[in-house]
Short mmCIF file of C-alpha atoms in Angstrom, two decimals:
data_model
loop_
_atom_site.label_atom_id
_atom_site.label_comp_id
_atom_site.label_asym_id
_atom_site.label_seq_id
_atom_site.Cartn_x
_atom_site.Cartn_y
_atom_site.Cartn_z
CA MET O 22 -13.66 18.83 22.95
CA GLU O 23 -14.44 21.15 25.71
CA SER O 24 -12.69 19.02 27.96
CA VAL O 25 -9.21 18.50 25.92
CA ARG O 26 -9.31 22.51 25.41
CA SER O 27 -9.00 22.79 29.11
CA VAL O 28 -6.22 20.57 29.42
CA LEU O 29 -4.71 22.13 26.74
CA GLN O 30 -4.91 25.48 26.72
CA PRO O 31 -2.65 26.48 29.56
CA MET O 32 0.16 25.05 27.59
CA THR O 33 -0.66 26.51 23.88
CA GLN O 34 -1.17 29.70 25.45
CA ASN O 35 2.27 29.85 27.42
CA LEU O 36 4.42 28.71 24.82
CA PRO O 37 7.90 30.00 24.10
CA LYS O 38 8.40 33.03 22.15
CA PRO O 39 10.01 31.03 19.11
CA ILE O 40 7.66 28.33 19.27
CA VAL O 41 4.76 31.08 18.86
CA ASP O 42 6.75 32.78 16.03
CA ALA O 43 7.23 29.82 14.10
CA GLY O 44 3.88 29.01 14.51
CA ARG O 45 2.38 32.46 12.98
CA GLY O 46 4.99 32.03 10.58
CA LEU O 47 3.88 28.69 9.04
CA LEU O 48 -0.17 28.82 9.94
CA GLY O 49 -0.56 32.82 9.41
CA PRO O 50 -2.07 34.65 12.22
CA PHE O 51 -5.71 33.86 12.10
CA CYS O 52 -5.20 29.76 11.77
CA TYR O 53 -2.35 29.99 14.55
CA LYS O 54 -5.31 31.66 16.71
CA THR O 55 -7.84 29.16 15.69
CA LEU O 56 -5.85 25.96 15.93
CA VAL O 57 -3.53 26.70 18.71
CA LEU O 58 -4.49 29.43 21.20
CA ASP O 59 -8.60 28.26 20.90
CA ILE O 60 -7.99 24.87 19.72
CA ASP O 61 -11.16 24.82 17.51
CA PRO O 62 -10.02 23.01 14.20
CA ILE O 63 -13.97 22.51 13.35
CA ALA O 64 -14.44 26.37 13.00
CA SER O 65 -12.24 26.83 10.37
CA PRO O 66 -11.93 23.99 7.84
CA ASP O 67 -9.37 25.52 5.68
CA CYS O 68 -7.11 26.27 8.61
CA LEU O 69 -7.15 22.81 9.40
CA LYS O 70 -6.07 21.90 5.49
CA LEU O 71 -3.36 24.03 6.14
CA ALA O 72 -2.18 22.93 9.25
CA ILE O 73 -1.99 19.04 7.27
CA SER O 74 -0.52 20.59 4.54
CA LYS O 75 2.32 22.16 6.81
CA GLY O 76 2.82 19.31 8.47
CA LEU O 77 3.28 16.83 5.62
CA GLY O 78 5.56 19.37 3.93
CA ILE O 79 7.80 19.63 6.78
CA GLY O 80 7.68 15.92 6.96
CA ILE O 81 8.89 15.50 3.22
CA ILE O 82 11.30 17.95 3.65
CA ALA O 83 12.87 15.56 6.96
CA ALA O 84 12.73 12.85 5.07
CA SER O 85 14.20 13.93 2.13
CA SER O 86 17.63 14.68 4.42
CA ILE O 87 18.24 10.73 4.57
CA VAL O 88 16.12 9.64 1.84
CA LYS O 89 19.04 8.65 -0.37
CA VAL O 90 21.30 7.74 2.25
CA PRO O 91 20.81 3.74 2.02
CA GLN O 92 21.34 4.08 -1.54
CA LEU O 93 24.63 5.89 -1.16
CA LEU O 94 25.82 3.51 1.64
CA LYS O 95 24.53 0.54 -0.65
CA ILE O 96 26.78 1.84 -3.74
CA ILE O 97 29.79 2.49 -1.58
CA ASN O 98 29.52 -1.01 0.22
CA SER O 99 29.19 -2.77 -2.76
CA GLN O 100 31.64 -0.54 -4.60
CA SER O 101 29.36 -1.02 -7.71
CA ALA O 102 26.81 1.22 -9.39
CA GLU O 103 25.04 -2.00 -10.99
CA GLY O 104 21.08 -1.55 -11.96
CA ILE O 105 21.50 2.34 -11.44
CA SER O 106 20.84 4.63 -14.49
CA PHE O 107 23.30 7.71 -14.64
CA LEU O 108 20.85 9.03 -17.30
CA SER O 109 18.30 8.73 -14.91
CA TYR O 110 19.98 10.91 -12.28
CA LEU O 111 21.10 13.47 -14.70
CA LEU O 112 17.54 14.49 -15.79
CA GLU O 113 16.58 14.17 -12.33
CA THR O 114 18.95 16.47 -10.84
CA GLY O 115 18.33 18.70 -13.86
CA SER O 116 14.77 18.79 -12.86
CA TYR O 117 15.56 19.50 -9.66
CA LEU O 118 17.49 22.33 -10.41
CA ILE O 119 14.98 24.07 -12.45
CA ALA O 120 12.25 23.31 -9.92
CA LEU O 121 14.51 24.88 -6.91
CA SER O 122 15.13 28.12 -8.70
CA TYR O 123 11.49 28.62 -9.96
CA ASN O 124 9.99 28.01 -6.19
CA ALA O 125 12.70 30.09 -4.87
CA ARG O 126 12.44 33.38 -7.12
CA HIS O 127 8.73 33.00 -6.77
CA GLY O 128 8.92 33.29 -3.09
CA PHE O 129 6.76 29.85 -2.68
CA PRO O 130 6.92 28.68 0.67
CA PHE O 131 9.80 26.63 1.58
CA SER O 132 7.54 23.92 2.99
CA THR O 133 6.26 23.13 -0.43
CA TYR O 134 9.55 22.59 -2.21
CA GLY O 135 12.50 22.28 0.35
CA GLU O 136 12.88 18.51 -0.33
CA THR O 137 14.40 19.46 -3.65
CA ALA O 138 17.15 21.23 -2.37
CA LEU O 139 18.22 18.48 -0.22
CA ILE O 140 17.58 15.72 -2.38
CA LEU O 141 19.50 17.53 -5.41
CA VAL O 142 22.63 17.59 -2.95
CA GLN O 143 22.37 13.51 -2.54
CA ASN O 144 21.66 13.16 -6.12
CA VAL O 145 24.79 15.07 -7.17
CA VAL O 146 26.78 12.80 -5.08
CA ILE O 147 25.11 9.72 -5.97
CA ALA O 148 25.34 10.34 -9.55
CA GLY O 149 29.12 11.07 -9.11
CA LEU O 150 29.64 7.77 -7.44
CA VAL O 151 27.94 6.33 -10.34
CA LEU O 152 30.31 7.79 -12.86
CA ASN O 153 33.35 6.64 -10.30
CA TYR O 154 32.48 2.81 -10.35
CA GLY O 155 31.56 2.86 -14.09
CA GLY O 156 34.84 3.53 -14.55
CA LYS O 157 34.50 7.12 -16.00
CA GLY O 158 37.47 8.37 -13.49
CA LEU O 159 37.55 11.16 -11.28
CA GLY O 160 37.74 13.71 -14.36
CA SER O 161 34.25 13.10 -15.10
CA VAL O 162 33.30 13.69 -11.50
CA GLY O 163 34.64 16.90 -11.37
CA ALA O 164 33.02 18.01 -14.47
CA TRP O 165 30.01 16.80 -13.34
CA ILE O 166 29.75 19.15 -10.17
CA ALA O 167 31.15 21.77 -11.73
CA GLY O 168 28.52 21.91 -14.73
CA ILE O 169 25.99 21.70 -11.96
CA ALA O 170 27.45 24.46 -9.87
CA ALA O 171 27.51 26.36 -13.49
CA VAL O 172 23.52 25.72 -14.00
CA GLY O 173 22.19 26.22 -10.84
CA MET O 174 24.08 29.73 -10.82
CA ALA O 175 22.60 30.74 -14.13
CA LEU O 176 19.38 30.00 -13.04
CA ALA O 177 19.39 31.62 -9.65
CA ARG O 178 20.51 35.09 -11.59
CA GLU O 179 17.40 37.21 -13.39
CA ASP O 180 19.96 39.08 -15.54
CA ILE O 181 20.94 35.46 -16.97
CA VAL O 182 17.18 33.48 -16.91
CA ASP O 183 14.56 35.91 -16.50
CA PHE O 184 11.31 35.08 -14.90
CA LYS O 185 9.35 34.20 -18.67
CA THR O 186 12.05 32.13 -19.84
CA LEU O 187 11.95 29.93 -16.35
CA ALA O 188 8.75 29.68 -16.78
CA PHE O 189 9.29 27.54 -19.91
CA LEU O 190 12.28 25.84 -18.26
CA GLN O 191 9.90 24.41 -15.39
CA ALA O 192 7.29 23.26 -18.01
CA GLY O 193 10.32 21.59 -19.26
CA ALA O 194 11.26 20.23 -16.07
CA GLY O 195 7.96 18.26 -15.88
CA VAL O 196 9.25 16.27 -18.61
CA LEU O 197 12.67 16.08 -17.54
CA SER O 198 11.08 14.72 -14.21
CA VAL O 199 8.90 12.10 -15.78
CA SER O 200 11.73 11.45 -18.33
CA SER O 201 14.02 10.66 -15.50
CA LYS O 202 12.24 7.56 -14.15
CA LEU O 203 12.01 6.09 -17.68
CA PRO O 204 15.78 5.11 -18.12
CA GLN O 205 15.64 3.53 -14.59
CA ILE O 206 12.43 1.87 -15.38
CA PHE O 207 13.88 0.04 -18.26
CA THR O 208 17.24 -0.86 -16.73
CA ILE O 209 15.41 -2.47 -14.21
CA TRP O 210 13.48 -4.55 -16.76
CA LYS O 211 16.16 -5.03 -18.99
CA GLU O 212 18.83 -6.58 -16.09
CA GLY O 213 15.81 -8.44 -14.66
CA GLY O 214 16.66 -7.27 -11.11
CA THR O 215 17.26 -3.93 -8.86
CA GLY O 216 20.73 -4.38 -8.75
CA GLN O 217 21.86 -1.54 -5.78
CA LEU O 218 18.56 0.37 -5.98
CA SER O 219 17.45 1.23 -2.83
CA ALA O 220 14.05 0.30 -1.92
CA PHE O 221 13.88 2.58 1.03
CA ALA O 222 14.49 5.52 -1.51
CA VAL O 223 12.00 4.25 -3.97
CA ILE O 224 9.24 3.73 -1.25
CA ASN O 225 9.86 7.00 0.29
CA TYR O 226 9.76 8.75 -3.18
CA LEU O 227 6.13 7.28 -4.20
CA LEU O 228 5.08 8.32 -0.46
CA GLY O 229 6.55 11.76 -0.74
CA SER O 230 5.19 12.29 -4.35
CA LEU O 231 1.56 11.66 -3.22
CA SER O 232 1.96 13.72 -0.25
CA ARG O 233 3.40 16.65 -2.31
CA ILE O 234 0.53 16.41 -4.47
CA PHE O 235 -2.14 17.49 -1.26
CA THR O 236 0.35 20.39 -0.35
CA THR O 237 0.34 21.90 -3.61
CA LEU O 238 -3.29 21.57 -3.70
CA GLN O 239 -3.68 23.85 -0.88
CA GLU O 240 -0.69 26.01 -0.86
CA VAL O 241 0.71 26.50 -4.40
CA PRO O 242 -1.69 27.87 -7.09
CA ASP O 243 0.21 26.83 -10.20
CA PRO O 244 -0.72 24.31 -12.27
CA LEU O 245 2.90 23.33 -13.70
CA ILE O 246 4.02 22.09 -10.05
CA LEU O 247 0.64 20.26 -9.77
CA TYR O 248 1.21 18.48 -13.13
CA ASN O 249 5.00 17.56 -12.18
CA CYS O 250 3.85 15.97 -8.88
CA ILE O 251 1.01 13.78 -10.59
CA ALA O 252 3.61 12.62 -13.24
CA GLY O 253 5.83 11.90 -10.56
CA PHE O 254 3.93 9.62 -8.50
CA ALA O 255 2.60 7.68 -11.53
CA LEU O 256 6.30 6.76 -12.43
CA ASN O 257 7.09 6.39 -9.09
CA ALA O 258 4.47 4.08 -8.56
CA VAL O 259 5.90 2.07 -11.68
CA LEU O 260 9.45 1.58 -9.60
CA ALA O 261 7.63 0.51 -6.78
CA LEU O 262 5.79 -2.06 -8.40
CA GLN O 263 8.99 -3.17 -9.90
CA MET O 264 10.84 -3.22 -6.32
CA LEU O 265 8.13 -5.71 -5.32
CA TRP O 266 8.01 -7.78 -8.81
CA TYR O 267 11.59 -8.19 -8.68
CA TRP O 268 12.08 -8.55 -4.95
CA ASN O 269 13.28 -12.35 -4.93
CA SER O 270 15.01 -12.09 -8.15
CA PRO O 271 18.72 -12.17 -8.49
CA ALA O 272 20.80 -8.56 -8.70
CA SER O 273 20.63 -8.91 -12.47
CA LYS O 274 21.20 -10.81 -15.44
CA THR O 275 24.21 -9.86 -15.99
CA THR O 276 25.69 -10.33 -12.38
CA GLN O 277 28.89 -12.11 -12.21
CA SER O 278 30.59 -13.28 -9.18
CA LYS O 279 33.40 -10.89 -7.84
CA LYS O 280 35.34 -13.41 -5.70
CA LEU O 281 39.19 -12.99 -6.88
CA ASN O 282 41.13 -16.02 -6.34
CA LYS O 283 44.49 -14.60 -4.48
CA PRO O 284 47.35 -15.23 -6.84
CA ILE O 285 50.17 -17.41 -5.96
CA ALA O 286 53.16 -15.00 -4.60
CA ALA O 287 56.52 -15.84 -6.35
CA GLY O 288 58.35 -17.66 -3.67
CA SER O 289 55.64 -19.10 -1.93
CA HIS O 290 56.32 -22.70 -2.42
CA LYS O 291 59.40 -24.23 -0.83
CA GLY O 292 60.46 -27.62 -1.72
CA LYS O 293 63.76 -29.19 -0.23
CA ASP O 294 65.99 -27.07 -2.43
CA GLY O 295 64.44 -24.05 -1.48
CA PRO O 296 62.25 -21.36 -2.84
CA LYS O 297 60.87 -21.55 -6.38
CA SER O 298 59.34 -19.11 -8.86
CA SER O 299 56.15 -19.03 -9.70
CA THR O 300 56.94 -19.79 -13.17
CA THR O 301 58.33 -23.14 -11.92
CA SER O 302 55.50 -23.90 -9.36
CA GLY O 303 53.24 -23.20 -12.63
CA GLN O 304 55.16 -25.90 -14.48
CA SER O 305 55.41 -28.62 -11.47
CA TYR O 306 51.67 -28.24 -11.04
CA ALA O 307 50.85 -28.74 -14.52
CA ARG O 308 53.23 -32.11 -14.49
CA VAL O 309 51.82 -33.44 -11.55
CA ALA O 310 47.92 -32.61 -12.78
CA ALA O 311 48.92 -34.59 -15.76
CA LYS O 312 50.13 -37.53 -13.98
CA SER O 313 47.74 -37.54 -11.52
CA PRO O 314 44.45 -39.93 -12.00
CA SER O 315 41.38 -37.99 -13.20
CA THR O 316 38.22 -38.55 -10.64
CA ARG O 317 35.91 -36.72 -13.50
CA ARG O 318 33.58 -39.46 -15.11
CA ARG O 319 34.57 -39.91 -18.98
CA GLY O 320 31.39 -40.54 -21.10
#
């Protein structure tokens, strides 16, 4: 350990001021000195746990910035939201809105909840795409976005939603978070396939919820948030198992071919007398087909 310390200390003790300030802000002066300046993790196991928790939290936030981008691209490229439950996104978005407001207004470290803000934005976009490709129209998409914005502003204001009410809502957010997974689980089971659901998003949700249990135990003394993390991990595990089970299955039981036959444009058939209308061409084709011998075996 002494050899490692002798090599690293000249660098850790001469870090740029912005990095030093960020490190002290994350770890606190004591843990920063113990882990970074003195490089003595054994001296304080609690500081080591805190550092691991902060690292996991930052990693979760970084991953959450792109966690649903593959899902977005999959929907846009296929122009289909098959296999994706809007109700699931509605419930999850509601729970994220409440959790974001609850954590922010209580002043908890951003590293313990920052992913909720990033995933919330992606959820709103995906749910809008589900409405759009589900035939609901742009009016429904606009109403969806406006409704989310209005609820978010109300939750952020103490004169509208006080702390006591917010605590009740946070308890309900746990139920919403758990319930948000159930429609998606049921949709996959009903259709016998995962459709346009992204495996990348599901696996990242599973790993993120597991890591969040650890960070909550270390930094957030709030059982409501801990119970939500545990319940979320359990249902994310079910979704991950479904992804594995239906990995080689068709997209769904109801999937139909979306290939379109190009219509024969009027005037595209020309005879020796010139172009013919599509009606005439269709009648001529019917007469030819009736006269032509069939190659189908008759039983």
